[in-house]
Short mmCIF file of C-alpha atoms in Angstrom, two decimals:
data_model
loop_
_atom_site.label_atom_id
_atom_site.label_comp_id
_atom_site.label_asym_id
_atom_site.label_seq_id
_atom_site.Cartn_x
_atom_site.Cartn_y
_atom_site.Cartn_z
CA UNK A 20 -0.18 -0.03 -0.01
CA UNK A 21 1.27 3.37 -1.00
CA UNK A 22 2.50 5.74 1.71
CA UNK A 23 1.40 9.39 1.42
CA UNK A 24 2.14 12.61 3.51
CA UNK A 25 -1.49 13.21 4.01
CA UNK A 26 -4.71 11.47 3.60
CA UNK A 27 -6.28 14.57 1.95
CA UNK A 28 -4.65 17.61 0.36
CA UNK A 29 -7.04 20.49 -0.41
CA UNK A 30 -5.89 22.99 -3.03
CA UNK A 31 -7.29 26.38 -2.22
CA UNK A 32 -8.31 27.91 1.19
CA UNK A 33 -11.53 29.69 0.09
CA UNK A 34 -15.01 29.00 1.53
CA UNK A 35 -15.04 25.64 -0.31
CA UNK A 36 -11.46 24.70 0.46
CA UNK A 37 -11.10 25.67 3.97
CA UNK A 38 -14.45 24.02 4.87
CA UNK A 39 -13.59 20.73 3.13
CA UNK A 40 -10.22 20.72 5.03
CA UNK A 41 -11.80 21.30 8.49
CA UNK A 42 -14.64 18.79 7.80
CA UNK A 43 -12.07 16.17 6.65
CA UNK A 44 -9.97 16.66 9.73
CA UNK A 45 -13.16 16.36 11.91
CA UNK A 46 -13.73 13.03 10.29
CA UNK A 47 -10.23 11.75 11.45
CA UNK A 48 -8.33 12.27 8.31
CA UNK A 49 -4.85 13.72 8.16
CA UNK A 50 -5.26 16.93 6.18
CA UNK A 51 -3.23 19.68 4.50
CA UNK A 52 -4.46 22.68 2.68
CA UNK A 53 -2.45 24.58 0.00
CA UNK A 54 -2.94 28.31 -0.19
CA UNK A 55 -0.70 30.76 -1.96
CA UNK A 56 -2.38 33.88 -0.67
CA UNK A 57 -0.90 35.57 2.48
CA UNK A 58 -4.09 35.00 4.33
CA UNK A 59 -6.78 32.25 4.35
CA UNK A 60 -10.35 32.65 3.06
CA UNK A 61 -9.82 33.01 -0.45
CA UNK A 62 -11.52 35.70 -2.62
CA UNK A 63 -14.66 35.72 -0.47
CA UNK A 64 -13.01 36.74 2.73
CA UNK A 65 -10.26 38.81 1.47
CA UNK A 66 -11.60 40.81 -1.49
CA UNK A 67 -15.06 39.61 -2.03
CA UNK A 68 -18.12 38.81 0.07
CA UNK A 69 -16.96 40.01 3.47
CA UNK A 70 -15.13 43.43 2.63
CA UNK A 71 -17.90 44.35 0.19
CA UNK A 72 -20.54 43.74 2.83
CA UNK A 73 -18.59 45.76 5.34
CA UNK A 74 -18.81 48.74 2.87
CA UNK A 75 -22.35 48.01 2.00
CA UNK A 76 -23.46 48.23 5.66
CA UNK A 77 -21.47 51.22 6.43
CA UNK A 78 -22.68 53.18 3.35
CA UNK A 79 -26.28 52.30 4.27
CA UNK A 80 -25.89 54.16 7.52
CA UNK A 81 -24.36 57.11 5.75
CA UNK A 82 -27.16 57.28 3.14
CA UNK A 83 -29.80 56.88 5.92
CA UNK A 84 -28.36 60.02 7.75
CA UNK A 85 -27.58 61.86 4.56
CA UNK A 86 -30.75 61.51 2.69
CA UNK A 87 -33.58 61.73 5.10
CA UNK A 88 -34.44 58.18 6.21
CA UNK A 89 -33.29 58.97 9.80
CA UNK A 90 -35.05 62.41 9.73
CA UNK A 91 -38.38 60.64 8.86
CA UNK A 92 -38.02 58.89 12.16
CA UNK A 93 -37.31 62.00 14.08
CA UNK A 94 -33.33 61.66 14.04
CA UNK A 95 -31.86 64.92 12.56
CA UNK A 96 -28.12 64.51 11.70
CA UNK A 97 -25.64 66.05 9.37
CA UNK A 98 -23.24 63.27 8.56
CA UNK A 99 -19.55 63.72 7.52
CA UNK A 100 -17.91 61.05 5.59
CA UNK A 101 -14.68 59.70 6.85
CA UNK A 102 -13.79 57.27 4.10
CA UNK A 103 -10.40 56.21 5.66
CA UNK A 104 -12.21 55.16 8.77
CA UNK A 105 -14.91 53.30 6.73
CA UNK A 106 -12.02 51.45 4.83
CA UNK A 107 -10.51 50.84 8.22
CA UNK A 108 -13.45 48.92 9.64
CA UNK A 109 -13.64 46.94 6.45
CA UNK A 110 -10.06 45.81 6.87
CA UNK A 111 -10.61 45.08 10.62
CA UNK A 112 -13.56 42.73 9.50
CA UNK A 113 -11.36 40.86 7.00
CA UNK A 114 -8.50 40.59 9.42
CA UNK A 115 -10.58 39.12 12.16
CA UNK A 116 -12.21 36.52 10.05
CA UNK A 117 -9.15 35.34 8.11
CA UNK A 118 -7.20 34.96 11.35
CA UNK A 119 -10.31 33.09 12.65
CA UNK A 120 -9.82 30.49 9.88
CA UNK A 121 -6.22 30.27 10.73
CA UNK A 122 -7.23 29.51 14.41
CA UNK A 123 -9.70 26.75 13.12
CA UNK A 124 -7.01 25.14 11.12
CA UNK A 125 -4.79 24.91 14.21
CA UNK A 126 -7.72 23.67 16.34
CA UNK A 127 -8.54 20.85 13.91
CA UNK A 128 -4.80 20.07 13.10
CA UNK A 129 -4.98 21.11 9.41
CA UNK A 130 -1.53 21.99 7.94
CA UNK A 131 -1.39 25.08 5.94
CA UNK A 132 0.97 24.62 3.10
CA UNK A 133 1.92 28.10 1.80
CA UNK A 134 2.12 28.18 -1.86
CA UNK A 135 0.35 27.48 -5.20
CA UNK A 136 0.03 23.89 -6.01
CA UNK A 137 0.83 22.22 -9.32
CA UNK A 138 0.05 18.58 -10.11
CA UNK A 139 3.02 16.23 -10.72
CA UNK A 140 0.65 13.18 -10.74
CA UNK A 141 -2.66 12.31 -9.23
CA UNK A 142 -1.20 11.99 -5.79
CA UNK A 143 1.45 14.56 -5.89
CA UNK A 144 1.80 18.35 -6.21
CA UNK A 145 4.61 20.75 -6.18
CA UNK A 146 4.50 23.81 -3.88
CA UNK A 147 7.57 25.92 -4.62
CA UNK A 148 10.53 23.79 -3.52
CA UNK A 149 8.27 21.40 -1.54
CA UNK A 150 6.63 18.15 -2.85
CA UNK A 151 3.48 17.00 -1.04
CA UNK A 152 1.85 13.71 -1.54
CA UNK A 153 -1.80 12.73 -0.56
CA UNK A 154 -4.12 9.81 -1.11
CA UNK A 155 -6.99 12.17 -2.24
CA UNK A 156 -6.68 15.64 -3.52
CA UNK A 157 -9.42 18.18 -3.59
CA UNK A 158 -9.31 21.03 -6.24
CA UNK A 159 -10.92 24.18 -4.65
CA UNK A 160 -9.19 27.01 -6.49
CA UNK A 161 -12.21 29.35 -6.82
CA UNK A 162 -12.51 32.02 -9.58
CA UNK A 163 -11.20 35.27 -10.59
CA UNK A 164 -12.56 38.36 -12.41
CA UNK A 165 -13.49 37.92 -16.11
CA UNK A 166 -11.53 40.41 -18.23
CA UNK A 167 -13.41 42.56 -20.90
CA UNK A 168 -11.65 42.72 -24.25
CA UNK A 169 -10.46 46.15 -25.08
CA UNK A 170 -10.38 47.40 -21.41
CA UNK A 171 -7.25 47.29 -19.34
CA UNK A 172 -7.73 47.23 -15.77
CA UNK A 173 -5.26 49.00 -13.40
CA UNK A 174 -6.40 48.97 -9.80
CA UNK A 175 -3.46 51.02 -8.55
CA UNK A 176 -4.46 53.99 -10.44
CA UNK A 177 -8.32 53.84 -9.60
CA UNK A 178 -9.49 54.96 -13.08
CA UNK A 179 -10.33 51.56 -14.44
CA UNK A 180 -10.91 48.84 -11.67
CA UNK A 181 -12.23 45.40 -11.04
CA UNK A 182 -14.28 44.50 -7.90
CA UNK A 183 -11.06 44.37 -5.85
CA UNK A 184 -10.19 47.74 -6.89
CA UNK A 185 -13.61 49.14 -6.26
CA UNK A 186 -13.09 48.21 -2.53
CA UNK A 187 -9.98 50.42 -2.36
CA UNK A 188 -10.86 53.70 -3.91
CA UNK A 189 -9.26 56.56 -1.88
CA UNK A 190 -11.99 59.06 -2.64
CA UNK A 191 -15.48 59.03 -3.89
CA UNK A 192 -15.50 59.45 -7.72
CA UNK A 193 -17.73 62.17 -9.03
CA UNK A 194 -18.90 59.90 -11.89
CA UNK A 195 -18.67 56.20 -11.91
CA UNK A 196 -19.62 53.79 -14.73
CA UNK A 197 -20.19 50.18 -13.88
CA UNK A 198 -19.83 47.76 -16.77
CA UNK A 199 -22.29 44.84 -16.02
CA UNK A 200 -25.57 44.79 -14.32
CA UNK A 201 -24.98 41.60 -12.23
CA UNK A 202 -24.79 41.07 -8.58
CA UNK A 203 -21.21 42.38 -7.93
CA UNK A 204 -21.47 45.41 -10.18
CA UNK A 205 -24.88 46.57 -8.48
CA UNK A 206 -23.64 45.97 -4.95
CA UNK A 207 -20.39 47.98 -5.34
CA UNK A 208 -22.06 50.56 -7.58
CA UNK A 209 -24.65 51.00 -4.74
CA UNK A 210 -21.83 51.65 -2.23
CA UNK A 211 -20.34 54.51 -4.18
CA UNK A 212 -23.76 55.89 -5.25
CA UNK A 213 -24.74 56.14 -1.49
CA UNK A 214 -21.49 57.84 -0.80
CA UNK A 215 -22.16 60.49 -3.45
CA UNK A 216 -20.96 59.19 -6.77
CA UNK A 217 -23.19 59.55 -9.92
CA UNK A 218 -23.50 55.93 -11.06
CA UNK A 219 -24.46 54.66 -14.41
CA UNK A 220 -24.67 50.92 -15.06
CA UNK A 221 -23.99 49.62 -18.52
CA UNK A 222 -25.56 46.21 -19.29
CA UNK A 223 -25.29 44.24 -22.48
CA UNK A 224 -28.58 42.44 -21.93
CA UNK A 225 -32.01 44.10 -21.97
CA UNK A 226 -32.34 43.76 -18.21
CA UNK A 227 -30.21 43.69 -15.13
CA UNK A 228 -29.60 40.67 -12.85
CA UNK A 229 -29.63 37.78 -15.41
CA UNK A 230 -30.87 34.54 -14.19
CA UNK A 231 -33.22 36.06 -11.61
CA UNK A 232 -36.99 36.17 -11.75
CA UNK A 233 -38.41 38.45 -14.39
CA UNK A 234 -40.56 40.45 -11.90
CA UNK A 235 -37.53 40.84 -9.45
CA UNK A 236 -35.31 42.05 -12.20
CA UNK A 237 -37.78 44.92 -13.50
CA UNK A 238 -38.74 45.93 -9.91
CA UNK A 239 -35.08 45.98 -8.73
CA UNK A 240 -34.15 48.26 -11.65
CA UNK A 241 -36.95 50.71 -10.72
CA UNK A 242 -35.70 50.79 -7.08
CA UNK A 243 -32.14 51.46 -8.17
CA UNK A 244 -33.23 54.16 -10.52
CA UNK A 245 -35.13 55.79 -7.70
CA UNK A 246 -32.02 55.60 -5.60
CA UNK A 247 -30.13 57.56 -8.35
CA UNK A 248 -28.46 54.89 -10.44
CA UNK A 249 -28.91 55.27 -14.17
CA UNK A 250 -28.89 52.33 -16.58
CA UNK A 251 -28.03 51.88 -20.20
CA UNK A 252 -29.47 48.58 -21.17
CA UNK A 253 -28.86 46.63 -24.50
CA UNK A 254 -25.45 48.23 -24.66
CA UNK A 255 -21.89 46.89 -25.15
CA UNK A 256 -18.63 48.49 -24.17
CA UNK A 257 -16.05 48.25 -26.89
CA UNK A 258 -13.17 50.09 -25.25
CA UNK A 259 -11.99 52.25 -22.46
CA UNK A 260 -9.17 54.84 -22.68
CA UNK A 261 -7.65 57.04 -19.96
CA UNK A 262 -6.30 60.41 -20.50
CA UNK A 263 -5.35 62.64 -17.72
CA UNK A 264 -7.76 61.99 -14.85
CA UNK A 265 -10.74 60.89 -16.93
CA UNK A 266 -11.75 57.55 -18.52
CA UNK A 267 -13.49 57.54 -21.75
CA UNK A 268 -15.80 54.65 -22.77
CA UNK A 269 -16.82 53.73 -26.20
CA UNK A 270 -20.28 52.31 -26.43
CA UNK A 271 -22.38 50.57 -28.98
CA UNK A 272 -25.96 49.23 -29.10
CA UNK A 273 -25.80 45.53 -28.42
CA UNK A 274 -28.07 44.90 -31.46
CA UNK A 275 -25.76 47.10 -33.66
CA UNK A 276 -25.78 50.72 -34.38
CA UNK A 277 -23.73 53.94 -33.95
CA UNK A 278 -21.06 54.30 -31.35
CA UNK A 279 -21.11 56.99 -28.76
CA UNK A 280 -18.69 57.89 -25.89
CA UNK A 281 -19.08 58.57 -22.14
CA UNK A 282 -16.68 59.98 -19.66
CA UNK A 283 -16.18 58.89 -16.03
CA UNK A 284 -13.83 59.39 -13.17
CA UNK A 285 -13.85 55.75 -12.51
CA UNK A 286 -14.83 52.67 -14.42
CA UNK A 287 -15.77 49.39 -12.63
CA UNK A 288 -15.46 46.27 -14.96
CA UNK A 289 -17.77 43.70 -13.43
CA UNK A 290 -18.92 41.20 -16.17
CA UNK A 291 -18.59 37.95 -14.21
CA UNK A 292 -15.87 35.58 -13.00
CA UNK A 293 -14.07 32.62 -14.51
CA UNK A 294 -12.65 29.44 -12.83
CA UNK A 295 -9.08 29.36 -11.67
CA UNK A 296 -7.87 26.15 -13.36
CA UNK A 297 -4.92 27.50 -15.38
CA UNK A 298 -1.52 26.72 -13.85
CA UNK A 299 -2.72 23.65 -11.88
CA UNK A 300 -0.95 21.31 -14.20
CA UNK A 301 -4.06 19.32 -14.94
CA UNK A 302 -2.49 18.02 -18.12
CA UNK A 303 -0.04 16.15 -15.95
CA UNK A 304 -2.88 14.00 -14.63
CA UNK A 305 -5.02 13.82 -17.83
CA UNK A 306 -7.72 15.96 -16.45
CA UNK A 307 -9.42 18.26 -19.04
CA UNK A 308 -11.62 21.23 -18.49
CA UNK A 309 -14.96 22.17 -20.36
CA UNK A 310 -15.30 25.16 -22.75
CA UNK A 311 -15.78 27.37 -19.88
CA UNK A 312 -12.48 26.29 -18.15
CA UNK A 313 -14.50 24.39 -15.47
CA UNK A 314 -13.76 20.82 -14.12
CA UNK A 315 -16.57 18.42 -14.63
CA UNK A 316 -17.43 16.23 -11.72
CA UNK A 317 -19.90 13.48 -10.86
CA UNK A 318 -22.67 14.14 -8.24
CA UNK A 319 -20.26 13.10 -5.50
CA UNK A 320 -17.60 15.58 -6.76
CA UNK A 321 -15.19 13.03 -8.25
CA UNK A 322 -13.38 14.04 -11.30
CA UNK A 323 -12.50 11.71 -14.17
CA UNK A 324 -9.12 11.10 -12.50
CA UNK A 325 -9.21 8.55 -9.58
CA UNK A 326 -8.73 10.16 -6.06
CA UNK A 327 -9.05 13.71 -7.42
CA UNK A 328 -12.09 15.68 -6.55
CA UNK A 329 -13.19 19.20 -7.30
CA UNK A 330 -15.61 21.68 -5.70
CA UNK A 331 -16.81 25.30 -5.74
CA UNK A 332 -16.27 27.95 -8.31
CA UNK A 333 -14.01 25.73 -10.43
CA UNK A 334 -16.87 23.36 -11.30
CA UNK A 335 -20.21 24.04 -13.02
CA UNK A 336 -22.86 25.76 -11.10
CA UNK A 337 -23.36 29.08 -9.35
CA UNK A 338 -20.28 30.85 -8.23
CA UNK A 339 -21.48 31.23 -4.68
CA UNK A 340 -19.57 30.93 -1.39
CA UNK A 341 -22.36 29.02 0.37
CA UNK A 342 -22.58 26.52 -2.53
CA UNK A 343 -18.82 25.94 -2.15
CA UNK A 344 -19.18 25.47 1.58
CA UNK A 345 -21.79 22.79 1.26
CA UNK A 346 -19.78 21.12 -1.46
CA UNK A 347 -16.72 21.29 0.80
CA UNK A 348 -18.55 19.41 3.60
CA UNK A 349 -20.02 16.96 1.04
CA UNK A 350 -16.81 16.11 -0.56
CA UNK A 351 -14.91 15.59 2.76
CA UNK A 352 -17.71 13.16 3.89
CA UNK A 353 -17.60 11.25 0.49
CA UNK A 354 -13.67 10.90 0.84
CA UNK A 355 -14.19 9.68 4.46
CA UNK A 356 -16.63 6.96 3.17
CA UNK A 357 -19.79 8.82 4.28
CA UNK A 358 -22.54 10.13 2.07
CA UNK A 359 -22.17 13.80 1.33
CA UNK A 360 -24.98 15.28 -0.69
CA UNK A 361 -25.70 18.88 -1.98
CA UNK A 362 -29.09 19.64 -3.43
CA UNK A 363 -28.14 22.09 -6.20
CA UNK A 364 -31.83 22.83 -6.86
CA UNK A 365 -32.06 24.56 -3.50
CA UNK A 366 -29.11 27.06 -3.46
CA UNK A 367 -30.27 30.67 -2.58
CA UNK A 368 -28.94 33.63 -4.38
CA UNK A 369 -28.64 37.09 -2.54
CA UNK A 370 -27.92 40.62 -3.81
CA UNK A 371 -26.85 42.61 -0.80
CA UNK A 372 -28.15 45.99 -2.09
CA UNK A 373 -30.76 48.04 -0.30
CA UNK A 374 -33.21 46.60 -0.18
CA UNK A 375 -31.75 43.12 -0.53
CA UNK A 376 -32.85 40.87 -3.34
CA UNK A 377 -32.90 37.07 -2.83
CA UNK A 378 -34.30 33.84 -4.41
CA UNK A 379 -34.25 30.20 -4.33
CA UNK A 380 -35.35 27.46 -6.70
CA UNK A 381 -37.08 28.18 -10.19
CA UNK A 382 -38.05 31.65 -11.55
CA UNK A 383 -41.57 32.03 -12.87
CA UNK A 384 -40.19 31.64 -16.38
CA UNK A 385 -38.21 28.51 -15.65
CA UNK A 386 -41.28 26.96 -13.82
CA UNK A 387 -43.48 27.56 -16.80
CA UNK A 388 -40.92 26.20 -19.10
CA UNK A 389 -40.42 23.12 -16.92
CA UNK A 390 -44.20 22.43 -16.55
CA UNK A 391 -44.71 23.04 -20.25
CA UNK A 392 -47.96 25.10 -19.57
CA UNK A 393 -48.48 28.38 -17.75
CA UNK A 394 -51.72 27.07 -16.31
CA UNK A 395 -49.67 24.36 -14.45
CA UNK A 396 -47.89 27.08 -12.50
CA UNK A 397 -49.51 29.13 -9.59
CA UNK A 398 -47.97 32.33 -8.30
CA UNK A 399 -48.64 34.39 -5.17
CA UNK A 400 -47.31 37.85 -4.49
CA UNK A 401 -47.31 40.07 -1.43
CA UNK A 402 -45.97 43.63 -1.37
CA UNK A 403 -43.78 44.72 1.44
CA UNK A 404 -45.66 48.08 1.75
CA UNK A 405 -48.48 46.06 3.18
CA UNK A 406 -46.20 44.32 5.77
CA UNK A 407 -46.49 45.98 9.22
CA UNK A 408 -42.78 45.69 10.16
CA UNK A 409 -41.58 47.06 6.68
CA UNK A 410 -44.20 49.86 7.12
CA UNK A 411 -42.98 50.96 10.55
CA UNK A 412 -39.42 50.61 9.48
CA UNK A 413 -40.05 52.91 6.49
CA UNK A 414 -39.02 50.01 4.20
CA UNK A 415 -42.00 49.88 1.58
CA UNK A 416 -40.02 48.70 -1.38
CA UNK A 417 -40.22 45.17 -2.67
CA UNK A 418 -42.43 42.01 -2.59
CA UNK A 419 -42.35 38.29 -1.84
CA UNK A 420 -43.23 35.93 -4.65
CA UNK A 421 -44.09 32.19 -3.97
CA UNK A 422 -44.17 29.98 -7.21
CA UNK A 423 -45.96 26.59 -6.87
CA UNK A 424 -46.94 23.58 -9.01
CA UNK A 425 -50.63 24.10 -9.59
CA UNK A 426 -51.68 20.44 -9.16
CA UNK A 427 -49.56 19.37 -6.21
CA UNK A 428 -49.04 22.79 -4.69
CA UNK A 429 -45.38 22.00 -4.17
CA UNK A 430 -43.19 25.08 -3.97
CA UNK A 431 -40.97 25.42 -6.99
CA UNK A 432 -39.31 28.86 -6.12
CA UNK A 433 -39.39 31.86 -3.91
CA UNK A 434 -38.23 35.29 -4.70
CA UNK A 435 -38.09 38.44 -2.57
CA UNK A 436 -37.04 42.01 -2.52
CA UNK A 437 -36.94 43.41 1.04
CA UNK A 438 -34.51 44.92 3.52
CA UNK A 439 -33.73 41.50 5.03
CA UNK A 440 -34.50 39.26 2.01
CA UNK A 441 -31.27 37.42 2.32
CA UNK A 442 -32.37 36.20 5.87
CA UNK A 443 -35.96 35.61 4.76
CA UNK A 444 -34.96 33.29 2.04
CA UNK A 445 -33.57 30.60 4.41
CA UNK A 446 -37.08 29.76 5.37
CA UNK A 447 -38.03 29.19 1.77
CA UNK A 448 -34.95 26.86 1.31
CA UNK A 449 -35.83 24.77 4.34
CA UNK A 450 -39.44 24.49 3.10
CA UNK A 451 -38.30 23.40 -0.36
CA UNK A 452 -35.81 20.91 1.09
CA UNK A 453 -38.68 19.16 2.90
CA UNK A 454 -41.01 19.30 -0.28
CA UNK A 455 -43.30 21.80 1.23
CA UNK A 456 -46.49 22.99 -0.41
CA UNK A 457 -47.52 26.72 -0.41
CA UNK A 458 -50.31 25.65 2.02
CA UNK A 459 -47.49 24.33 4.39
CA UNK A 460 -45.95 27.73 4.63
CA UNK A 461 -49.29 29.53 4.73
CA UNK A 462 -50.48 27.64 7.82
CA UNK A 463 -47.10 27.92 9.67
CA UNK A 464 -47.58 30.51 12.36
CA UNK A 465 -45.19 33.45 11.80
CA UNK A 466 -44.28 35.94 14.44
CA UNK A 467 -45.84 39.33 14.25
CA UNK A 468 -44.69 41.97 13.51
CA UNK A 469 -41.84 40.61 11.35
CA UNK A 470 -40.73 40.86 7.59
CA UNK A 471 -41.17 37.09 7.25
CA UNK A 472 -44.84 37.33 7.52
CA UNK A 473 -44.55 38.53 3.93
CA UNK A 474 -43.59 35.09 3.08
CA UNK A 475 -46.64 33.59 4.80
CA UNK A 476 -48.94 36.03 2.94
CA UNK A 477 -47.35 35.32 -0.44
CA UNK A 478 -47.82 31.71 0.23
CA UNK A 479 -51.57 32.46 1.12
CA UNK A 480 -51.85 34.38 -2.15
CA UNK A 481 -50.95 31.30 -4.09
CA UNK A 482 -54.30 30.07 -3.11
CA UNK A 483 -55.87 33.44 -3.58
CA UNK A 484 -56.49 34.24 0.12
CA UNK A 485 -53.88 36.77 1.34
CA UNK A 486 -55.23 38.67 4.53
CA UNK A 487 -53.53 42.06 4.34
CA UNK A 488 -54.14 43.03 0.64
#
């Protein structure tokens, strides 16, 4: 029997990788995790989910003070922005959480191998001058920003930035253009819009937030527009040039037409992410990627190479930290001989703007396509303006939408726009995991007054019997 340095080596210490490493160690396996970044936590903790939420939250307070929300509740203030301090609390949050993972590694006896791994064979990787062997290897290398042809990003100069650079702007730009109307662009665009920038979002498609429910997409854009964000839909960016202290964008209609130009103090390129599979030496083990650069796996996260597994952003599916975490737990359990399962039909998506936007399961459009007939789908909607807690909190924007199969009443999807939609959607996820009907949700007692009562009322609306509308 072959002797290895470790039972399991995880490549990458993002949400999928570090969770996989900890869970494997909990199951009694000898584990190492290879990570070349100076801190653990991957993109999410260092330059993604966590720092962006720190700025989103802080900017919400500033906006509430500066633009009347507090005054409406009898709190008169005149805020002054201290951007350096706002950045400081962001960095403190990141520092605390990344050190927390380092502590968890030590607690669970996971060895952190500092360096970027390259396969030598299916059980061996090279990390700088060190060679490490393992019986099983998990690829959890995450993703990075997708570049836009014709646009050069230089985060250090702050004129043309990606999502990482947009977290580090030293001052509020007078005019910002966001290329891409997806989750990251809208979140970071919202931050700088609240702090005083004039923000325009340029989106190639005819509506923002691709992949989300149609009603949610339209209503969200109306809310953002009311907040001051302008949109140029059905428009492609063909180039960006920087001269002096201005960036000039060249735009064309997506369907074809005359070009135009637009000036900005800062341009945020946010058109998506791509898997980090280059440089791993996959050819050394005969592992190929698909056309999108992703590693295909079986349902248990095995690749086509024995004892090599893959999870997270580098495999097909939504590029979400919580998806990667669940896959990290599942792959560790599968390696240990247990049964690790992830239900990819019930993965929530959240946009952490104000209000938040969240969904789980099928959109209305997907449900109708799946069922093959609009009459086989029933939908219930309930507006947040009719929810007592949202009303007292001065949070009238948004709604909850429950989509169910007409015959069985089984819930197919739930979508929400509300100040705490990201928290509310967990209820829908649990209900769907247990195969709930809309009636199950409708007849579950919800505390009053809470935002979550809107979920109950939307479920009641599926059967045409909401109380408060």
